[in-house]
PDB file of C-alpha atoms and ligand atoms in Angstrom:
ATOM      1  CA  MET A   1      14.351 -13.089   7.426  1.00 88.00           C
ATOM      2  CA  LYS A   2      11.871 -14.291   4.823  1.00 95.00           C
ATOM      3  CA  LYS A   3      11.543 -12.252   1.638  1.00 98.00           C
ATOM      4  CA  ILE A   4       8.137 -10.802   0.738  1.00 98.00           C
ATOM      5  CA  ALA A   5       6.563 -11.524  -2.635  1.00 98.00           C
ATOM      6  CA  LEU A   6       3.456  -9.793  -3.972  1.00 99.00           C
ATOM      7  CA  VAL A   7       1.508 -11.318  -6.856  1.00 99.00           C
ATOM      8  CA  THR A   8      -1.259  -9.304  -8.518  1.00 99.00           C
ATOM      9  CA  GLY A   9      -4.190 -11.418  -9.659  1.00 98.00           C
ATOM     10  CA  GLY A  10      -2.597 -14.036  -7.427  1.00 98.00           C
ATOM     11  CA  THR A  11      -5.616 -16.088  -6.377  1.00 98.00           C
ATOM     12  CA  ARG A  12      -6.682 -17.632  -9.701  1.00 97.00           C
ATOM     13  CA  GLY A  13      -5.132 -19.078 -12.854  1.00 98.00           C
ATOM     14  CA  ILE A  14      -1.452 -18.373 -13.491  1.00 98.00           C
ATOM     15  CA  GLY A  15      -1.205 -16.031 -10.497  1.00 98.00           C
ATOM     16  CA  ALA A  16      -2.455 -18.660  -8.036  1.00 98.00           C
ATOM     17  CA  GLU A  17       0.185 -21.119  -9.191  1.00 98.00           C
ATOM     18  CA  VAL A  18       2.873 -18.418  -8.957  1.00 99.00           C
ATOM     19  CA  SER A  19       1.749 -17.536  -5.413  1.00 99.00           C
ATOM     20  CA  LYS A  20       1.995 -21.197  -4.361  1.00 98.00           C
ATOM     21  CA  ALA A  21       5.403 -21.682  -5.997  1.00 98.00           C
ATOM     22  CA  LEU A  22       6.781 -18.620  -4.180  1.00 98.00           C
ATOM     23  CA  ARG A  23       5.282 -19.808  -0.881  1.00 98.00           C
ATOM     24  CA  ASN A  24       6.836 -23.259  -1.417  1.00 98.00           C
ATOM     25  CA  ALA A  25      10.219 -21.591  -2.023  1.00 98.00           C
ATOM     26  CA  GLY A  26      10.045 -19.895   1.380  1.00 98.00           C
ATOM     27  CA  TYR A  27       8.681 -16.431   0.555  1.00 98.00           C
ATOM     28  CA  LEU A  28       6.032 -14.653   2.592  1.00 98.00           C
ATOM     29  CA  VAL A  29       3.406 -14.224  -0.115  1.00 98.00           C
ATOM     30  CA  ALA A  30       0.620 -11.679  -0.615  1.00 99.00           C
ATOM     31  CA  ALA A  31      -1.892 -12.536  -3.326  1.00 99.00           C
ATOM     32  CA  ASN A  32      -3.909  -9.624  -4.657  1.00 99.00           C
ATOM     33  CA  TYR A  33      -7.230 -10.028  -6.484  1.00 98.00           C
ATOM     34  CA  ARG A  34      -9.996  -7.713  -7.638  1.00 98.00           C
ATOM     35  CA  SER A  35     -13.506  -8.967  -6.873  1.00 97.00           C
ATOM     36  CA  ASP A  36     -13.841 -12.767  -6.841  1.00 98.00           C
ATOM     37  CA  THR A  37     -13.927 -13.014  -3.051  1.00 98.00           C
ATOM     38  CA  ASP A  38     -15.262 -16.597  -2.926  1.00 98.00           C
ATOM     39  CA  THR A  39     -12.322 -17.897  -4.968  1.00 98.00           C
ATOM     40  CA  ALA A  40      -9.846 -15.781  -3.016  1.00 98.00           C
ATOM     41  CA  GLU A  41     -11.142 -16.996   0.363  1.00 98.00           C
ATOM     42  CA  LYS A  42     -11.085 -20.608  -0.805  1.00 98.00           C
ATOM     43  CA  PHE A  43      -7.521 -20.089  -2.030  1.00 98.00           C
ATOM     44  CA  HIS A  44      -6.561 -18.632   1.359  1.00 98.00           C
ATOM     45  CA  ARG A  45      -8.168 -21.543   3.263  1.00 98.00           C
ATOM     46  CA  GLU A  46      -6.408 -24.115   1.099  1.00 98.00           C
ATOM     47  CA  THR A  47      -2.960 -22.500   0.980  1.00 98.00           C
ATOM     48  CA  GLY A  48      -2.672 -20.233   4.014  1.00 98.00           C
ATOM     49  CA  ILE A  49      -1.527 -17.456   1.648  1.00 98.00           C
ATOM     50  CA  ALA A  50      -2.721 -13.960   2.652  1.00 98.00           C
ATOM     51  CA  VAL A  51      -5.120 -12.402   0.122  1.00 98.00           C
ATOM     52  CA  PHE A  52      -5.738  -8.690  -0.463  1.00 98.00           C
ATOM     53  CA  PRO A  53      -8.465  -7.188  -2.668  1.00 98.00           C
ATOM     54  CA  TRP A  54      -7.838  -4.035  -4.672  1.00 98.00           C
ATOM     55  CA  ASP A  55      -8.085  -2.804  -8.232  1.00 98.00           C
ATOM     56  CA  VAL A  56      -4.575  -2.585  -9.695  1.00 98.00           C
ATOM     57  CA  SER A  57      -5.719  -0.100 -12.335  1.00 98.00           C
ATOM     58  CA  ASP A  58      -6.321   2.526  -9.639  1.00 98.00           C
ATOM     59  CA  TYR A  59      -3.225   4.238  -8.224  1.00 98.00           C
ATOM     60  CA  GLU A  60      -4.670   5.143  -4.825  1.00 98.00           C
ATOM     61  CA  SER A  61      -6.058   1.632  -4.329  1.00 98.00           C
ATOM     62  CA  CYS A  62      -2.589   0.239  -5.090  1.00 99.00           C
ATOM     63  CA  GLU A  63      -1.055   2.634  -2.575  1.00 98.00           C
ATOM     64  CA  LYS A  64      -3.454   1.528   0.181  1.00 98.00           C
ATOM     65  CA  GLY A  65      -3.192  -2.136  -0.817  1.00 98.00           C
ATOM     66  CA  ILE A  66       0.610  -2.228  -0.774  1.00 98.00           C
ATOM     67  CA  LEU A  67       0.664  -0.437   2.588  1.00 98.00           C
ATOM     68  CA  LYS A  68      -1.678  -3.095   3.999  1.00 98.00           C
ATOM     69  CA  VAL A  69       0.491  -5.893   2.563  1.00 98.00           C
ATOM     70  CA  CYS A  70       3.635  -4.384   4.114  1.00 98.00           C
ATOM     71  CA  GLU A  71       1.949  -3.898   7.515  1.00 98.00           C
ATOM     72  CA  THR A  72       0.476  -7.413   7.483  1.00 98.00           C
ATOM     73  CA  LEU A  73       3.614  -9.223   6.367  1.00 98.00           C
ATOM     74  CA  GLY A  74       6.017  -6.966   8.261  1.00 97.00           C
ATOM     75  CA  GLY A  75       8.426  -5.617   5.650  1.00 97.00           C
ATOM     76  CA  THR A  76       8.639  -4.250   2.132  1.00 98.00           C
ATOM     77  CA  VAL A  77       8.149  -6.007  -1.174  1.00 98.00           C
ATOM     78  CA  ASP A  78      11.211  -7.895  -2.461  1.00 98.00           C
ATOM     79  CA  VAL A  79       9.532  -9.639  -5.393  1.00 99.00           C
ATOM     80  CA  LEU A  80       6.682  -8.119  -7.392  1.00 99.00           C
ATOM     81  CA  VAL A  81       4.873 -10.218  -9.974  1.00 99.00           C
ATOM     82  CA  ASN A  82       2.580  -8.054 -12.107  1.00 99.00           C
ATOM     83  CA  ASN A  83       0.223 -10.751 -13.308  1.00 98.00           C
ATOM     84  CA  ALA A  84      -3.324  -9.301 -13.127  1.00 98.00           C
ATOM     85  CA  GLY A  85      -4.824  -8.969 -16.569  1.00 98.00           C
ATOM     86  CA  VAL A  86      -8.047  -9.079 -18.556  1.00 97.00           C
ATOM     87  CA  THR A  87      -9.176  -9.398 -22.150  1.00 97.00           C
ATOM     88  CA  CYS A  88     -12.100  -7.675 -23.798  1.00 97.00           C
ATOM     89  CA  ASP A  89     -11.906  -8.884 -27.383  1.00 96.00           C
ATOM     90  CA  ARG A  90     -13.596  -7.128 -30.296  1.00 97.00           C
ATOM     91  CA  MET A  91     -12.565  -6.134 -33.819  1.00 98.00           C
ATOM     92  CA  LEU A  92     -11.359  -2.547 -33.763  1.00 98.00           C
ATOM     93  CA  HIS A  93     -14.179  -1.288 -35.983  1.00 98.00           C
ATOM     94  CA  LYS A  94     -16.615  -2.487 -33.320  1.00 98.00           C
ATOM     95  CA  MET A  95     -14.554  -1.642 -30.226  1.00 98.00           C
ATOM     96  CA  ASN A  96     -15.958   0.875 -27.756  1.00 98.00           C
ATOM     97  CA  PRO A  97     -13.702   3.417 -26.051  1.00 98.00           C
ATOM     98  CA  ASP A  98     -14.539   1.643 -22.759  1.00 98.00           C
ATOM     99  CA  ASP A  99     -13.214  -1.719 -24.080  1.00 98.00           C
ATOM    100  CA  TRP A 100      -9.970   0.043 -24.969  1.00 98.00           C
ATOM    101  CA  THR A 101      -9.594   1.956 -21.718  1.00 98.00           C
ATOM    102  CA  LYS A 102     -10.437  -1.013 -19.498  1.00 98.00           C
ATOM    103  CA  VAL A 103      -7.843  -3.294 -21.081  1.00 98.00           C
ATOM    104  CA  LEU A 104      -5.142  -0.606 -21.196  1.00 98.00           C
ATOM    105  CA  THR A 105      -5.658   0.499 -17.607  1.00 98.00           C
ATOM    106  CA  ILE A 106      -5.817  -3.005 -16.090  1.00 98.00           C
ATOM    107  CA  ASN A 107      -3.007  -4.545 -18.140  1.00 98.00           C
ATOM    108  CA  LEU A 108      -0.634  -1.587 -18.529  1.00 98.00           C
ATOM    109  CA  ASN A 109      -1.402   1.337 -16.181  1.00 98.00           C
ATOM    110  CA  SER A 110      -1.388  -1.224 -13.356  1.00 99.00           C
ATOM    111  CA  ILE A 111       2.271  -1.964 -14.064  1.00 98.00           C
ATOM    112  CA  PHE A 112       3.140   1.716 -13.655  1.00 99.00           C
ATOM    113  CA  ASN A 113       1.057   1.920 -10.454  1.00 99.00           C
ATOM    114  CA  MET A 114       2.591  -1.130  -8.812  1.00 99.00           C
ATOM    115  CA  CYS A 115       6.202  -0.521  -9.861  1.00 99.00           C
ATOM    116  CA  ARG A 116       6.087   3.174  -8.979  1.00 99.00           C
ATOM    117  CA  LEU A 117       4.931   2.285  -5.472  1.00 98.00           C
ATOM    118  CA  VAL A 118       7.311  -0.590  -4.646  1.00 98.00           C
ATOM    119  CA  LEU A 119      10.451   0.815  -6.285  1.00 98.00           C
ATOM    120  CA  PRO A 120      11.539   3.406  -3.709  1.00 98.00           C
ATOM    121  CA  ALA A 121      11.916   0.712  -1.011  1.00 98.00           C
ATOM    122  CA  MET A 122      13.671  -1.640  -3.435  1.00 98.00           C
ATOM    123  CA  ARG A 123      16.111   1.114  -4.447  1.00 98.00           C
ATOM    124  CA  ALA A 124      16.766   1.974  -0.809  1.00 98.00           C
ATOM    125  CA  ARG A 125      17.690  -1.666  -0.092  1.00 97.00           C
ATOM    126  CA  ASN A 126      19.528  -2.270  -3.369  1.00 98.00           C
ATOM    127  CA  TYR A 127      17.485  -5.368  -4.078  1.00 98.00           C
ATOM    128  CA  GLY A 128      14.387  -6.284  -6.009  1.00 98.00           C
ATOM    129  CA  ARG A 129      12.863  -8.626  -8.542  1.00 99.00           C
ATOM    130  CA  ILE A 130      10.063  -7.370 -10.802  1.00 99.00           C
ATOM    131  CA  ILE A 131       8.410  -9.808 -13.186  1.00 99.00           C
ATOM    132  CA  ASN A 132       5.785  -8.544 -15.607  1.00 99.00           C
ATOM    133  CA  ILE A 133       3.440 -10.981 -17.309  1.00 99.00           C
ATOM    134  CA  SER A 134       3.008  -9.933 -20.934  1.00 98.00           C
ATOM    135  CA  SER A 135       1.731 -12.240 -23.681  1.00 98.00           C
ATOM    136  CA  ILE A 136       2.743 -13.860 -26.952  1.00 97.00           C
ATOM    137  CA  ASN A 137       0.077 -11.630 -28.501  1.00 97.00           C
ATOM    138  CA  GLY A 138       1.948  -8.520 -27.390  1.00 98.00           C
ATOM    139  CA  LEU A 139       4.741  -9.711 -29.688  1.00 97.00           C
ATOM    140  CA  LYS A 140       2.835 -11.039 -32.675  1.00 96.00           C
ATOM    141  CA  GLY A 141      -0.624  -9.429 -32.592  1.00 97.00           C
ATOM    142  CA  GLN A 142      -3.983 -11.212 -32.636  1.00 95.00           C
ATOM    143  CA  VAL A 143      -7.282 -10.597 -34.381  1.00 95.00           C
ATOM    144  CA  GLY A 144      -9.814  -8.947 -32.056  1.00 96.00           C
ATOM    145  CA  GLN A 145      -7.145  -7.878 -29.574  1.00 97.00           C
ATOM    146  CA  THR A 146      -5.809  -4.464 -30.608  1.00 98.00           C
ATOM    147  CA  ASN A 147      -6.387  -3.309 -27.020  1.00 98.00           C
ATOM    148  CA  TYR A 148      -4.771  -6.350 -25.374  1.00 98.00           C
ATOM    149  CA  CYS A 149      -1.850  -6.510 -27.836  1.00 98.00           C
ATOM    150  CA  ALA A 150      -1.135  -2.786 -27.399  1.00 98.00           C
ATOM    151  CA  ALA A 151      -1.169  -3.156 -23.613  1.00 99.00           C
ATOM    152  CA  LYS A 152       1.008  -6.270 -23.589  1.00 98.00           C
ATOM    153  CA  ALA A 153       3.499  -4.737 -26.066  1.00 98.00           C
ATOM    154  CA  GLY A 154       3.566  -1.668 -23.813  1.00 99.00           C
ATOM    155  CA  VAL A 155       4.496  -3.924 -20.896  1.00 99.00           C
ATOM    156  CA  LEU A 156       7.576  -5.048 -22.834  1.00 98.00           C
ATOM    157  CA  GLY A 157       8.813  -1.509 -23.530  1.00 98.00           C
ATOM    158  CA  PHE A 158       8.147  -0.534 -19.929  1.00 99.00           C
ATOM    159  CA  THR A 159      10.100  -3.571 -18.718  1.00 99.00           C
ATOM    160  CA  LYS A 160      13.158  -2.762 -20.810  1.00 98.00           C
ATOM    161  CA  ALA A 161      13.212   0.909 -19.779  1.00 99.00           C
ATOM    162  CA  LEU A 162      12.766   0.177 -16.082  1.00 99.00           C
ATOM    163  CA  ALA A 163      15.441  -2.535 -16.263  1.00 99.00           C
ATOM    164  CA  LEU A 164      17.910   0.111 -17.476  1.00 99.00           C
ATOM    165  CA  GLU A 165      16.879   2.541 -14.734  1.00 98.00           C
ATOM    166  CA  SER A 166      17.187  -0.138 -12.039  1.00 98.00           C
ATOM    167  CA  ALA A 167      20.274  -2.060 -13.138  1.00 98.00           C
ATOM    168  CA  SER A 168      22.689  -0.252 -10.821  1.00 98.00           C
ATOM    169  CA  LYS A 169      20.402  -0.803  -7.833  1.00 98.00           C
ATOM    170  CA  GLY A 170      20.352  -4.585  -7.640  1.00 98.00           C
ATOM    171  CA  ILE A 171      16.825  -4.681  -9.082  1.00 99.00           C
ATOM    172  CA  THR A 172      16.066  -6.854 -12.088  1.00 99.00           C
ATOM    173  CA  VAL A 173      13.010  -6.193 -14.245  1.00 99.00           C
ATOM    174  CA  ASN A 174      11.943  -8.884 -16.691  1.00 99.00           C
ATOM    175  CA  ALA A 175       8.887  -9.958 -18.645  1.00 99.00           C
ATOM    176  CA  ILE A 176       7.396 -13.326 -19.434  1.00 98.00           C
ATOM    177  CA  ALA A 177       5.428 -13.729 -22.656  1.00 98.00           C
ATOM    178  CA  PRO A 178       3.232 -16.791 -22.147  1.00 98.00           C
ATOM    179  CA  GLY A 179       1.647 -18.551 -25.067  1.00 97.00           C
ATOM    180  CA  TYR A 180      -1.804 -20.045 -24.578  1.00 96.00           C
ATOM    181  CA  ILE A 181      -2.264 -21.413 -21.051  1.00 97.00           C
ATOM    182  CA  ALA A 182      -5.248 -23.366 -19.721  1.00 95.00           C
ATOM    183  CA  THR A 183      -6.988 -20.933 -17.318  1.00 94.00           C
ATOM    184  CA  ASP A 184     -10.393 -19.257 -16.987  1.00 92.00           C
ATOM    185  CA  MET A 185      -9.168 -16.646 -19.502  1.00 90.00           C
ATOM    186  CA  THR A 186      -8.751 -19.211 -22.292  1.00 91.00           C
ATOM    187  CA  ALA A 187     -11.675 -21.392 -21.128  1.00 91.00           C
ATOM    188  CA  ALA A 188     -13.873 -18.480 -22.223  1.00 87.00           C
ATOM    189  CA  MET A 189     -12.771 -18.922 -25.867  1.00 89.00           C
ATOM    190  CA  ASN A 190     -14.955 -21.016 -28.173  1.00 90.00           C
ATOM    191  CA  ASP A 191     -13.837 -24.586 -28.913  1.00 93.00           C
ATOM    192  CA  ASP A 192     -13.236 -24.041 -32.663  1.00 93.00           C
ATOM    193  CA  ILE A 193     -10.882 -21.131 -32.007  1.00 91.00           C
ATOM    194  CA  LYS A 194      -9.080 -23.090 -29.272  1.00 93.00           C
ATOM    195  CA  GLU A 195      -8.543 -26.029 -31.637  1.00 94.00           C
ATOM    196  CA  ARG A 196      -7.264 -23.720 -34.408  1.00 93.00           C
ATOM    197  CA  ILE A 197      -4.771 -22.257 -31.944  1.00 93.00           C
ATOM    198  CA  ARG A 198      -3.754 -25.638 -30.510  1.00 95.00           C
ATOM    199  CA  ILE A 199      -2.693 -27.059 -33.864  1.00 95.00           C
ATOM    200  CA  GLU A 200      -0.345 -24.098 -34.350  1.00 94.00           C
ATOM    201  CA  ILE A 201       1.508 -24.832 -31.093  1.00 97.00           C
ATOM    202  CA  PRO A 202       4.542 -27.044 -31.847  1.00 97.00           C
ATOM    203  CA  VAL A 203       4.225 -29.024 -28.594  1.00 97.00           C
ATOM    204  CA  GLY A 204       0.587 -29.702 -29.560  1.00 96.00           C
ATOM    205  CA  ARG A 205      -1.162 -28.424 -26.432  1.00 97.00           C
ATOM    206  CA  PHE A 206      -1.926 -25.395 -24.316  1.00 97.00           C
ATOM    207  CA  GLY A 207       0.546 -24.725 -21.534  1.00 98.00           C
ATOM    208  CA  ASP A 208      -0.002 -25.463 -17.874  1.00 98.00           C
ATOM    209  CA  VAL A 209       0.016 -22.763 -15.180  1.00 98.00           C
ATOM    210  CA  ALA A 210       2.923 -24.576 -13.494  1.00 98.00           C
ATOM    211  CA  GLU A 211       5.040 -24.012 -16.614  1.00 98.00           C
ATOM    212  CA  ILE A 212       4.639 -20.242 -16.231  1.00 98.00           C
ATOM    213  CA  ALA A 213       5.218 -20.392 -12.467  1.00 98.00           C
ATOM    214  CA  ASN A 214       8.479 -22.220 -13.140  1.00 98.00           C
ATOM    215  CA  ALA A 215       9.667 -19.350 -15.378  1.00 98.00           C
ATOM    216  CA  VAL A 216       8.673 -16.805 -12.720  1.00 99.00           C
ATOM    217  CA  MET A 217      10.692 -18.700 -10.109  1.00 98.00           C
ATOM    218  CA  PHE A 218      13.777 -18.579 -12.325  1.00 98.00           C
ATOM    219  CA  LEU A 219      13.516 -14.791 -12.700  1.00 99.00           C
ATOM    220  CA  ALA A 220      12.692 -14.300  -9.003  1.00 98.00           C
ATOM    221  CA  ASP A 221      15.789 -16.201  -7.892  1.00 98.00           C
ATOM    222  CA  GLU A 222      18.476 -14.130  -6.177  1.00 98.00           C
ATOM    223  CA  LYS A 223      20.991 -15.947  -8.393  1.00 98.00           C
ATOM    224  CA  SER A 224      19.321 -14.632 -11.597  1.00 98.00           C
ATOM    225  CA  SER A 225      20.956 -11.269 -10.946  1.00 98.00           C
ATOM    226  CA  PHE A 226      22.493 -10.933 -14.443  1.00 98.00           C
ATOM    227  CA  VAL A 227      19.143 -11.423 -16.208  1.00 98.00           C
ATOM    228  CA  THR A 228      17.380  -8.089 -16.661  1.00 99.00           C
ATOM    229  CA  GLY A 229      15.383  -6.422 -19.414  1.00 98.00           C
ATOM    230  CA  ALA A 230      14.695  -9.869 -20.828  1.00 98.00           C
ATOM    231  CA  VAL A 231      11.520 -11.247 -22.376  1.00 98.00           C
ATOM    232  CA  LEU A 232      11.166 -14.943 -21.647  1.00 98.00           C
ATOM    233  CA  ASN A 233       8.912 -16.698 -24.162  1.00 98.00           C
ATOM    234  CA  VAL A 234       7.080 -19.639 -22.599  1.00 98.00           C
ATOM    235  CA  ASN A 235       4.853 -20.730 -25.434  1.00 98.00           C
ATOM    236  CA  GLY A 236       5.417 -24.317 -26.527  1.00 97.00           C
ATOM    237  CA  GLY A 237       7.732 -23.305 -29.366  1.00 97.00           C
ATOM    238  CA  GLN A 238       5.552 -20.853 -31.269  1.00 94.00           C
ATOM    239  CA  TYR A 239       7.503 -18.797 -33.771  1.00 79.00           C
ATOM    240  CA  MET A 240       7.126 -15.011 -33.758  1.00 66.00           C
TER     241      MET A 240
HETATM  242  P1  NAP B 301      -7.393 -15.300 -15.071  1.00 85.90           P
HETATM  243  O1  NAP B 301      -7.469 -16.755 -14.784  1.00 85.90           O
HETATM  244  O2  NAP B 301      -8.529 -14.636 -15.782  1.00 85.90           O
HETATM  245  O3  NAP B 301      -7.120 -14.540 -13.677  1.00 85.90           O
HETATM  246  C1  NAP B 301      -6.951 -13.154 -13.693  1.00 85.90           C
HETATM  247  C2  NAP B 301      -6.577 -12.672 -12.309  1.00 85.90           C
HETATM  248  O4  NAP B 301      -6.357 -11.250 -12.391  1.00 85.90           O
HETATM  249  C3  NAP B 301      -7.680 -12.881 -11.285  1.00 85.90           C
HETATM  250  O5  NAP B 301      -7.100 -13.182 -10.028  1.00 85.90           O
HETATM  251  C4  NAP B 301      -8.360 -11.511 -11.217  1.00 85.90           C
HETATM  252  O6  NAP B 301      -8.986 -11.198  -9.962  1.00 85.90           O
HETATM  253  C5  NAP B 301      -7.160 -10.606 -11.418  1.00 85.90           C
HETATM  254  N1  NAP B 301      -7.540  -9.267 -11.867  1.00 85.90           N
HETATM  255  C6  NAP B 301      -8.173  -8.919 -13.005  1.00 85.90           C
HETATM  256  N2  NAP B 301      -8.365  -7.581 -13.045  1.00 85.90           N
HETATM  257  C7  NAP B 301      -7.848  -7.091 -11.903  1.00 85.90           C
HETATM  258  C8  NAP B 301      -7.750  -5.803 -11.332  1.00 85.90           C
HETATM  259  N3  NAP B 301      -8.233  -4.726 -11.974  1.00 85.90           N
HETATM  260  N4  NAP B 301      -7.159  -5.651 -10.117  1.00 85.90           N
HETATM  261  C9  NAP B 301      -6.668  -6.732  -9.461  1.00 85.90           C
HETATM  262  N5  NAP B 301      -6.725  -7.985  -9.942  1.00 85.90           N
HETATM  263  C10 NAP B 301      -7.315  -8.161 -11.146  1.00 85.90           C
HETATM  264  O7  NAP B 301      -6.090 -14.924 -15.921  1.00 85.90           O
HETATM  265  P2  NAP B 301      -4.830 -15.830 -16.344  1.00 85.90           P
HETATM  266  O8  NAP B 301      -5.186 -16.575 -17.570  1.00 85.90           O
HETATM  267  O9  NAP B 301      -4.308 -16.543 -15.160  1.00 85.90           O
HETATM  268  O10 NAP B 301      -3.819 -14.669 -16.797  1.00 85.90           O
HETATM  269  C11 NAP B 301      -2.871 -14.112 -15.920  1.00 85.90           C
HETATM  270  C12 NAP B 301      -1.975 -13.162 -16.712  1.00 85.90           C
HETATM  271  O11 NAP B 301      -1.340 -13.873 -17.769  1.00 85.90           O
HETATM  272  C13 NAP B 301      -2.721 -12.010 -17.381  1.00 85.90           C
HETATM  273  O12 NAP B 301      -1.942 -10.841 -17.342  1.00 85.90           O
HETATM  274  C14 NAP B 301      -2.878 -12.487 -18.795  1.00 85.90           C
HETATM  275  O13 NAP B 301      -3.041 -11.419 -19.703  1.00 85.90           O
HETATM  276  C15 NAP B 301      -1.580 -13.234 -19.002  1.00 85.90           C
HETATM  277  N6  NAP B 301      -1.611 -14.228 -20.060  1.00 85.90           N
HETATM  278  C16 NAP B 301      -2.477 -15.270 -19.996  1.00 85.90           C
HETATM  279  C17 NAP B 301      -2.475 -16.212 -21.022  1.00 85.90           C
HETATM  280  C18 NAP B 301      -3.399 -17.397 -21.021  1.00 85.90           C
HETATM  281  O14 NAP B 301      -3.429 -18.102 -22.035  1.00 85.90           O
HETATM  282  N7  NAP B 301      -4.145 -17.675 -19.961  1.00 85.90           N
HETATM  283  C19 NAP B 301      -1.597 -16.062 -22.108  1.00 85.90           C
HETATM  284  C20 NAP B 301      -0.734 -14.988 -22.132  1.00 85.90           C
HETATM  285  C21 NAP B 301      -0.745 -14.073 -21.099  1.00 85.90           C
HETATM  286  P3  NAP B 301     -10.468 -11.817  -9.592  1.00 85.90           P
HETATM  287  O15 NAP B 301     -10.185 -13.272  -9.281  1.00 85.90           O
HETATM  288  O16 NAP B 301     -10.923 -11.042  -8.419  1.00 85.90           O
HETATM  289  O17 NAP B 301     -11.308 -11.629 -10.817  1.00 85.90           O
END
């Protein structure tokens, strides 16, 4: 029987490439998204991958969404990739409480919501792969991103704790800390800042979404059963 993989924010950017890589490896894939229906429907037409809209920062929406995924694909989630994320950059002295709450709830509370809801079935079957997408900036900090860096650092602590709780149950829990990757998220940055960042990357370029998908596939592999609680840096050699 095919394994089921669920990718949050799985219809655009890094998530879309991860969804396709999992589909190509033989998984039944569910790609979640929030509100960009046109992109999600285009992605579905082009790939055949089932798409499901819900807001991962809301627990009840996650509960309903996961139920729909399981009913549609006919099973429970074997591989969960917590990829959905947003930025809302501002220096702290200018940051509104809403900028803080939005970034924390979408990038960090979502990980609690999704893991809390898929774990009971994984524990019952003694198998699971959870892969949380953090960020290089959760490790080293970044100007204008106290909210994002706090959330992404929180993802790392969460990952290590849940890995310990899940180790005896055949469930691995790992994080990937991507460096700068060419997606809509980084396209929104101004060209001067992008160039300043690029020259600090030893390989001399931003990463490609396929390079993150490749790391996800390694951690999702059944054979990666001795890798848990790890943070995999995929960042072109940047030192932290
Ligand atoms: P992206 O191109 O902006 O795509 C973000 C995806 O997340 C979209 O599918 C979006 O859905 C979804 N999403 C956002 N908020 C959501 C919510 N509340 N509920 C459900 N889905 C939601 O982002 P990306 O660059 O691929 O980044 C993917 C992940 O990698 C993020 O966690 C990001 O922080 C992390 N990361 C990215 C980089 C980078 O350089 N790009 C570097 C380090 C880490 P809609 O399509 O409906 O908007």
